[in-house]
Amino acid sequence: LAPSAAWLAPRAGSAAAAPRRPQGLLPPGQQARPRSALSASGVEEDTSSPPQTFAECVSDAASSLLRAVDAGHKLIEVEFPPLSREVLEDPNSSAYDLSSANVRLAVKVCSKLTEQRPGFYRIVLPDRAELDIAKDSEGSYAPALNVTLNTIRNDSIGDAVSLDQILMSIFGARRSRNVVALPNTAAYLAVAYSAQELPDLEKLAEADPDVPIVLFNLKLDQLRGDLGFPAFPPKELHYRFLSRAIPAYFLLSKSYFANLPGPPFLMTFAGAVFRKYPEPWQVFLEVGNGRNRRVVQSDTRPSQNQARVAMTRALQVDGAADDKSLDVLERSFTWWEETADKAESDLWAS
């Protein structure tokens, strides 16, 4: 699926596996972390296809994360486009549009959860300011039955009692943050967190270890890319915490270009990486008229470059698959993929 008008129109048991050394996503020749080959064959007929509407995204995300919870997982990633691709690529779209859409979708997912698994579901925002914005957007701190908007911080600027606390609130100093668990919570859905605010969720996991935390549309791969830079948390945050987040529902669609040996020399195409727990990962290529074709299935999470190369090689265009740069691109990885053996868990790539 791609979050485009054609693909995503706004139409009406067992314990978790113990962490193991990461497999897949890595260059060949490194025995400690071998790279799993992606397979374009053996695709089972009963694997799910990407959703066509936001309503399907909401329903599938809720059911997938409940399956992950039932398997014993406490840190769960849910990622899908909150808006159509046209809106997301529109330069006039704002961070407020994105945040409001994510809060609205989180409310819908929580409403689905209350139907399937009664309880109190908390949508948590990074601080009091974000919370108030969400409340204004939704009209209430309790936008649905047994669903509330909250912040897990009690040291926001509004609660600061000293100049030091005010300055720390403004600049987000790590040591200033006092995170509190919320009583009688069935699950937390964390929305609109930045890389600087991710340590709060780690603290929440420590404060309330028995309650699942859902990292909801946080674009974790973008946030991971910020780790280690000045004024950002260290890369160790991924190794010890984010690596434990299992992707329960994941849909990432993007547009790409392919090099051609002759005119027009460049062509654009689009596709998506899709996972619905506990099914395998799948890579799809858009083929027009609202249709898509599955080109790869993998038991482990393909890197973004692997997915792009698989889509490019599946194009039925002369010369597109002959680009010599594809071999290099397929072996280009992010720092968290290259150093996967340092992570305490490989659930993030499972």
CSV table of C-alpha atoms in Angstrom, one decimal:
chain,number,residue,atom,x,y,z
A,1,LEU,CA,0.0,0.0,0.0
A,2,ALA,CA,1.0,3.6,-0.5
A,3,PRO,CA,-0.7,6.4,1.3
A,4,SER,CA,-1.9,8.0,-1.9
A,5,ALA,CA,-5.3,8.8,-3.1
A,6,ALA,CA,-5.4,5.6,-5.0
A,7,TRP,CA,-4.2,3.3,-2.2
A,8,LEU,CA,-5.3,5.0,1.0
A,9,ALA,CA,-8.3,7.2,0.3
A,10,PRO,CA,-10.2,8.6,3.3
A,11,ARG,CA,-13.2,6.4,2.5
A,12,ALA,CA,-16.1,6.0,4.6
A,13,GLY,CA,-1.0,-16.9,24.9
A,14,SER,CA,2.6,-17.6,24.8
A,15,ALA,CA,5.5,-15.7,26.4
A,16,ALA,CA,7.6,-13.4,24.2
A,17,ALA,CA,10.7,-14.9,22.9
A,18,ALA,CA,13.9,-14.2,24.8
A,19,PRO,CA,16.2,-11.7,23.1
A,20,ARG,CA,18.7,-13.3,20.7
A,21,ARG,CA,21.6,-12.0,18.6
A,22,PRO,CA,20.4,-10.1,15.6
A,23,GLN,CA,20.1,-11.8,12.3
A,24,GLY,CA,19.6,-10.2,8.9
A,25,LEU,CA,20.0,-6.7,7.5
A,26,LEU,CA,23.8,-7.0,7.5
A,27,PRO,CA,26.5,-7.3,4.8
A,28,PRO,CA,27.8,-10.7,3.8
A,29,GLY,CA,31.1,-11.7,5.2
A,30,GLN,CA,30.4,-10.8,8.8
A,31,GLN,CA,29.8,-14.1,10.5
A,32,ALA,CA,28.6,-12.7,13.8
A,33,ARG,CA,25.7,-10.9,12.1
A,34,PRO,CA,25.0,-12.6,8.8
A,35,ARG,CA,22.6,-11.0,6.4
A,36,SER,CA,19.4,-12.9,5.6
A,37,ALA,CA,18.5,-13.1,2.0
A,38,LEU,CA,15.2,-11.7,0.9
A,39,SER,CA,13.0,-14.1,-1.0
A,40,ALA,CA,10.7,-13.3,-3.9
A,41,SER,CA,9.3,-16.8,-3.9
A,42,GLY,CA,7.3,-18.9,-1.5
A,43,VAL,CA,4.8,-16.2,-0.7
A,44,GLU,CA,1.9,-17.8,1.0
A,45,GLU,CA,-1.6,-17.0,-0.2
A,46,ASP,CA,-3.0,-16.3,3.3
A,47,THR,CA,-0.6,-13.4,4.0
A,48,SER,CA,-2.4,-10.1,4.3
A,49,SER,CA,-2.5,-7.4,1.7
A,50,PRO,CA,-2.0,-3.7,2.6
A,51,PRO,CA,-5.1,-1.8,3.6
A,52,GLN,CA,-6.9,0.5,1.2
A,53,THR,CA,-8.5,2.8,3.7
A,54,PHE,CA,-7.6,4.5,7.0
A,55,ALA,CA,-10.5,2.5,8.7
A,56,GLU,CA,-8.7,-0.7,7.7
A,57,CYS,CA,-5.4,0.7,9.1
A,58,VAL,CA,-7.1,1.4,12.4
A,59,SER,CA,-8.8,-2.0,12.7
A,60,ASP,CA,-5.7,-3.9,11.6
A,61,ALA,CA,-3.4,-2.0,13.8
A,62,ALA,CA,-5.6,-2.6,16.9
A,63,SER,CA,-5.9,-6.4,16.2
A,64,SER,CA,-2.1,-6.7,15.4
A,65,LEU,CA,-1.0,-5.0,18.6
A,66,LEU,CA,-3.3,-7.1,20.7
A,67,ARG,CA,-1.8,-10.2,19.2
A,68,ALA,CA,1.7,-8.9,20.1
A,69,VAL,CA,0.4,-8.2,23.7
A,70,ASP,CA,-1.0,-11.7,23.9
A,71,ALA,CA,2.4,-13.0,22.9
A,72,GLY,CA,3.9,-11.3,25.9
A,73,HIS,CA,5.4,-8.2,24.3
A,74,LYS,CA,5.5,-5.0,26.3
A,75,LEU,CA,7.1,-2.5,23.8
A,76,ILE,CA,5.3,-2.4,20.5
A,77,GLU,CA,5.8,-0.4,17.3
A,78,VAL,CA,2.8,0.7,15.2
A,79,GLU,CA,3.6,2.8,12.1
A,80,PHE,CA,1.3,3.7,9.2
A,81,PRO,CA,0.7,7.0,7.3
A,82,PRO,CA,-1.5,9.4,9.2
A,83,LEU,CA,-2.4,11.3,6.1
A,84,SER,CA,-2.5,10.6,2.4
A,85,ARG,CA,0.9,10.8,0.6
A,86,GLU,CA,-0.3,13.9,-1.3
A,87,VAL,CA,-0.9,15.7,2.0
A,88,LEU,CA,2.3,14.4,3.6
A,89,GLU,CA,4.4,15.7,0.6
A,90,ASP,CA,2.6,19.0,0.5
A,91,PRO,CA,5.0,21.8,1.7
A,92,ASN,CA,2.0,23.6,3.2
A,93,SER,CA,1.3,20.7,5.6
A,94,SER,CA,2.5,21.5,9.1
A,95,ALA,CA,3.7,19.6,12.2
A,96,TYR,CA,0.4,20.5,13.8
A,97,ASP,CA,-1.5,18.8,10.9
A,98,LEU,CA,0.6,15.6,11.4
A,99,SER,CA,0.3,15.6,15.2
A,100,SER,CA,-3.4,16.2,15.1
A,101,ALA,CA,-3.9,13.4,12.6
A,102,ASN,CA,-1.9,11.0,14.7
A,103,VAL,CA,-3.8,11.9,17.9
A,104,ARG,CA,-7.1,11.4,16.0
A,105,LEU,CA,-6.0,8.0,14.7
A,106,ALA,CA,-4.7,7.0,18.2
A,107,VAL,CA,-8.1,7.7,19.6
A,108,LYS,CA,-9.7,5.5,16.9
A,109,VAL,CA,-7.3,2.7,17.6
A,110,CYS,CA,-7.9,2.9,21.3
A,111,SER,CA,-11.7,2.8,20.7
A,112,LYS,CA,-11.1,-0.4,18.8
A,113,LEU,CA,-9.0,-1.8,21.6
A,114,THR,CA,-11.8,-1.1,24.2
A,115,GLU,CA,-14.2,-3.0,22.0
A,116,GLN,CA,-11.9,-6.1,21.8
A,117,ARG,CA,-10.2,-5.8,25.2
A,118,PRO,CA,-12.1,-3.6,27.8
A,119,GLY,CA,-9.8,-1.4,29.9
A,120,PHE,CA,-8.5,2.2,30.2
A,121,TYR,CA,-6.2,3.2,27.4
A,122,ARG,CA,-4.0,6.3,27.8
A,123,ILE,CA,-2.8,8.3,24.8
A,124,VAL,CA,0.4,10.0,26.2
A,125,LEU,CA,1.9,13.2,24.9
A,126,PRO,CA,5.4,14.4,25.6
A,127,ASP,CA,4.5,17.4,27.8
A,128,ARG,CA,1.7,19.6,29.0
A,129,ALA,CA,1.9,21.9,26.0
A,130,GLU,CA,1.4,19.0,23.5
A,131,LEU,CA,-1.3,17.7,25.7
A,132,ASP,CA,-3.3,20.9,25.7
A,133,ILE,CA,-2.9,21.1,21.9
A,134,ALA,CA,-4.3,17.6,21.6
A,135,LYS,CA,-7.2,18.4,23.9
A,136,ASP,CA,-8.1,21.5,21.9
A,137,SER,CA,-8.0,19.3,18.7
A,138,GLU,CA,-10.1,16.5,20.2
A,139,GLY,CA,-12.3,18.7,22.3
A,140,SER,CA,-11.8,16.9,25.6
A,141,TYR,CA,-9.1,15.1,27.7
A,142,ALA,CA,-11.4,12.1,27.4
A,143,PRO,CA,-12.2,11.9,23.6
A,144,ALA,CA,-13.8,8.4,23.7
A,145,LEU,CA,-15.1,5.9,26.2
A,146,ASN,CA,-12.3,4.7,28.5
A,147,VAL,CA,-9.8,6.7,26.4
A,148,THR,CA,-7.9,9.6,27.9
A,149,LEU,CA,-5.2,12.1,26.8
A,150,ASN,CA,-2.4,12.4,29.3
A,151,THR,CA,1.2,13.3,29.8
A,152,ILE,CA,3.5,11.2,31.9
A,153,ARG,CA,5.6,14.1,33.0
A,154,ASN,CA,4.8,16.1,36.1
A,155,ASP,CA,7.6,18.6,35.7
A,156,SER,CA,6.5,20.6,32.7
A,157,ILE,CA,7.0,24.3,32.6
A,158,GLY,CA,3.6,24.8,34.1
A,159,ASP,CA,4.6,22.8,37.2
A,160,ALA,CA,8.1,24.3,37.6
A,161,VAL,CA,8.7,26.0,40.9
A,162,SER,CA,12.2,27.3,40.3
A,163,LEU,CA,14.1,29.1,37.6
A,164,ASP,CA,16.3,25.9,37.1
A,165,GLN,CA,13.2,23.8,36.5
A,166,ILE,CA,11.7,26.4,34.1
A,167,LEU,CA,15.0,26.4,32.1
A,168,MET,CA,15.2,22.6,32.1
A,169,SER,CA,11.6,22.3,30.9
A,170,ILE,CA,12.2,24.7,28.1
A,171,PHE,CA,15.4,23.1,26.9
A,172,GLY,CA,14.4,19.5,27.7
A,173,ALA,CA,17.3,18.6,30.0
A,174,ARG,CA,17.2,14.9,30.5
A,175,ARG,CA,17.8,14.8,34.2
A,176,SER,CA,14.9,17.3,34.9
A,177,ARG,CA,12.2,14.9,33.7
A,178,ASN,CA,10.1,13.2,36.3
A,179,VAL,CA,8.0,10.5,34.7
A,180,VAL,CA,5.0,9.0,36.5
A,181,ALA,CA,3.0,5.9,35.7
A,182,LEU,CA,-0.8,6.3,35.3
A,183,PRO,CA,-2.9,3.9,37.5
A,184,ASN,CA,-5.4,1.4,36.0
A,185,THR,CA,-3.9,1.6,32.5
A,186,ALA,CA,-4.4,-1.3,30.1
A,187,ALA,CA,-1.9,0.2,27.6
A,188,TYR,CA,-0.1,3.4,26.8
A,189,LEU,CA,-0.1,4.8,23.2
A,190,ALA,CA,2.8,7.3,22.9
A,191,VAL,CA,2.2,10.0,20.3
A,192,ALA,CA,4.2,12.9,19.0
A,193,TYR,CA,7.5,12.1,20.8
A,194,SER,CA,10.7,13.5,19.5
A,195,ALA,CA,14.1,11.8,19.8
A,196,GLN,CA,14.9,14.0,22.8
A,197,GLU,CA,11.8,12.8,24.6
A,198,LEU,CA,12.3,9.1,24.0
A,199,PRO,CA,14.1,8.6,27.3
A,200,ASP,CA,10.8,9.5,29.0
A,201,LEU,CA,9.3,6.4,27.5
A,202,GLU,CA,12.2,4.3,28.7
A,203,LYS,CA,11.5,5.6,32.2
A,204,LEU,CA,7.9,4.8,31.8
A,205,ALA,CA,8.7,1.2,30.9
A,206,GLU,CA,10.8,1.0,34.1
A,207,ALA,CA,8.1,2.6,36.2
A,208,ASP,CA,5.2,0.5,34.8
A,209,PRO,CA,6.9,-2.7,33.5
A,210,ASP,CA,3.8,-4.8,33.3
A,211,VAL,CA,1.8,-2.4,31.0
A,212,PRO,CA,2.4,-2.4,27.2
A,213,ILE,CA,3.7,0.7,25.6
A,214,VAL,CA,2.8,1.3,22.0
A,215,LEU,CA,5.2,3.6,20.0
A,216,PHE,CA,2.5,5.0,17.8
A,217,ASN,CA,3.5,6.6,14.5
A,218,LEU,CA,6.7,8.0,15.9
A,219,LYS,CA,8.8,7.3,12.8
A,220,LEU,CA,11.3,5.5,14.8
A,221,ASP,CA,13.8,5.1,12.0
A,222,GLN,CA,14.0,8.8,11.7
A,223,LEU,CA,14.4,9.2,15.5
A,224,ARG,CA,17.1,6.6,15.6
A,225,GLY,CA,19.0,8.6,13.0
A,226,ASP,CA,19.2,11.5,15.4
A,227,LEU,CA,20.6,9.5,18.3
A,228,GLY,CA,24.2,10.2,19.1
A,229,PHE,CA,24.3,13.8,17.9
A,230,PRO,CA,24.9,16.7,20.3
A,231,ALA,CA,21.9,17.5,22.4
A,232,PHE,CA,20.3,14.1,21.5
A,233,PRO,CA,20.2,10.9,23.5
A,234,PRO,CA,23.1,8.5,22.9
A,235,LYS,CA,22.9,5.6,20.5
A,236,GLU,CA,22.8,3.3,23.5
A,237,LEU,CA,19.1,4.2,23.9
A,238,HIS,CA,18.4,2.1,20.8
A,239,TYR,CA,20.7,-0.8,21.9
A,240,ARG,CA,19.1,-1.1,25.4
A,241,PHE,CA,15.5,0.1,24.8
A,242,LEU,CA,14.3,0.7,21.2
A,243,SER,CA,15.7,-2.6,20.1
A,244,ARG,CA,13.0,-4.2,22.2
A,245,ALA,CA,10.2,-2.7,20.2
A,246,ILE,CA,8.5,-5.3,18.1
A,247,PRO,CA,6.8,-4.0,15.0
A,248,ALA,CA,3.2,-5.2,15.3
A,249,TYR,CA,1.8,-3.1,12.4
A,250,PHE,CA,4.1,-1.4,10.0
A,251,LEU,CA,3.3,0.3,6.7
A,252,LEU,CA,5.9,2.6,5.1
A,253,SER,CA,5.3,3.8,1.5
A,254,LYS,CA,7.7,6.0,-0.4
A,255,SER,CA,8.4,7.3,-3.9
A,256,TYR,CA,11.7,6.5,-5.6
A,257,PHE,CA,13.4,7.0,-8.9
A,258,ALA,CA,15.3,4.5,-11.1
A,259,ASN,CA,18.1,5.2,-13.5
A,260,LEU,CA,17.6,4.1,-17.1
A,261,PRO,CA,20.2,3.7,-19.8
A,262,GLY,CA,18.2,5.7,-22.3
A,263,PRO,CA,15.5,8.5,-22.4
A,264,PRO,CA,13.9,9.6,-20.2
A,265,PHE,CA,16.9,8.4,-18.1
A,266,LEU,CA,14.9,8.6,-14.9
A,267,MET,CA,11.6,7.2,-13.9
A,268,THR,CA,9.7,7.5,-10.7
A,269,PHE,CA,7.9,4.6,-9.0
A,270,ALA,CA,6.4,3.9,-5.5
A,271,GLY,CA,6.0,1.0,-3.2
A,272,ALA,CA,5.6,0.0,0.4
A,273,VAL,CA,7.0,-2.2,3.2
A,274,PHE,CA,4.3,-3.9,5.1
A,275,ARG,CA,4.1,-6.1,8.2
A,276,LYS,CA,1.1,-7.3,10.1
A,277,TYR,CA,2.1,-9.3,13.2
A,278,PRO,CA,2.7,-12.2,13.3
A,279,GLU,CA,2.9,-12.5,9.5
A,280,PRO,CA,6.2,-12.0,7.7
A,281,TRP,CA,7.4,-8.7,6.2
A,282,GLN,CA,6.4,-8.0,2.6
A,283,VAL,CA,7.5,-5.5,0.0
A,284,PHE,CA,5.0,-4.2,-2.6
A,285,LEU,CA,5.3,-2.3,-5.8
A,286,GLU,CA,2.6,0.1,-7.1
A,287,VAL,CA,1.6,-1.0,-10.6
A,288,GLY,CA,-1.1,1.6,-11.3
A,289,ASN,CA,-4.9,1.9,-11.1
A,290,GLY,CA,-4.8,1.4,-7.3
A,291,ARG,CA,-3.2,-2.0,-7.6
A,292,ASN,CA,0.1,-3.3,-6.1
A,293,ARG,CA,2.3,-6.3,-6.6
A,294,ARG,CA,4.1,-8.2,-3.9
A,295,VAL,CA,7.8,-8.6,-4.8
A,296,VAL,CA,9.4,-9.8,-1.6
A,297,GLN,CA,8.6,-11.7,1.5
A,298,SER,CA,11.1,-11.9,4.5
A,299,ASP,CA,11.0,-13.3,8.0
A,300,THR,CA,13.2,-10.4,9.1
A,301,ARG,CA,12.8,-6.7,8.6
A,302,PRO,CA,14.2,-5.6,5.2
A,303,SER,CA,16.3,-2.4,5.3
A,304,GLN,CA,14.9,0.6,3.4
A,305,ASN,CA,17.6,0.2,0.8
A,306,GLN,CA,16.9,-3.5,0.4
A,307,ALA,CA,13.2,-2.7,-0.2
A,308,ARG,CA,14.0,-0.1,-2.7
A,309,VAL,CA,16.3,-2.4,-4.6
A,310,ALA,CA,13.7,-5.2,-4.6
A,311,MET,CA,11.1,-2.8,-6.1
A,312,THR,CA,13.6,-1.5,-8.7
A,313,ARG,CA,14.5,-5.0,-9.9
A,314,ALA,CA,10.8,-5.8,-10.1
A,315,LEU,CA,10.1,-3.0,-12.5
A,316,GLN,CA,9.3,-4.3,-15.9
A,317,VAL,CA,11.2,-1.6,-17.7
A,318,ASP,CA,14.3,-2.3,-19.8
A,319,GLY,CA,17.5,-1.3,-18.1
A,320,ALA,CA,16.0,-0.5,-14.7
A,321,ALA,CA,17.3,-3.6,-13.0
A,322,ASP,CA,20.8,-3.3,-14.7
A,323,ASP,CA,21.9,-0.2,-12.7
A,324,LYS,CA,25.2,-1.2,-11.2
A,325,SER,CA,24.6,1.1,-8.2
A,326,LEU,CA,21.9,-1.2,-7.0
A,327,ASP,CA,24.4,-3.7,-5.7
A,328,VAL,CA,26.1,-0.9,-3.7
A,329,LEU,CA,22.8,0.4,-2.4
A,330,GLU,CA,21.6,-3.0,-1.3
A,331,ARG,CA,24.7,-3.2,0.9
A,332,SER,CA,24.3,0.2,2.4
A,333,PHE,CA,22.9,0.2,6.0
A,334,THR,CA,22.1,2.6,8.8
A,335,TRP,CA,24.3,2.6,11.9
A,336,TRP,CA,21.7,0.6,13.9
A,337,GLU,CA,21.6,-2.0,11.2
A,338,GLU,CA,25.4,-2.1,10.9
A,339,THR,CA,25.9,-2.4,14.7
A,340,ALA,CA,22.9,-4.7,15.3
A,341,ASP,CA,25.1,-7.1,17.3
A,342,LYS,CA,25.4,-4.4,20.0
A,343,ALA,CA,21.6,-4.4,20.6
A,344,GLU,CA,20.2,-6.2,23.6
A,345,SER,CA,17.4,-7.6,21.5
A,346,ASP,CA,16.6,-8.1,17.8
A,347,LEU,CA,12.9,-7.8,18.2
A,348,TRP,CA,12.9,-4.5,16.3
A,349,ALA,CA,14.0,-6.4,13.2
A,350,SER,CA,11.9,-9.5,13.7
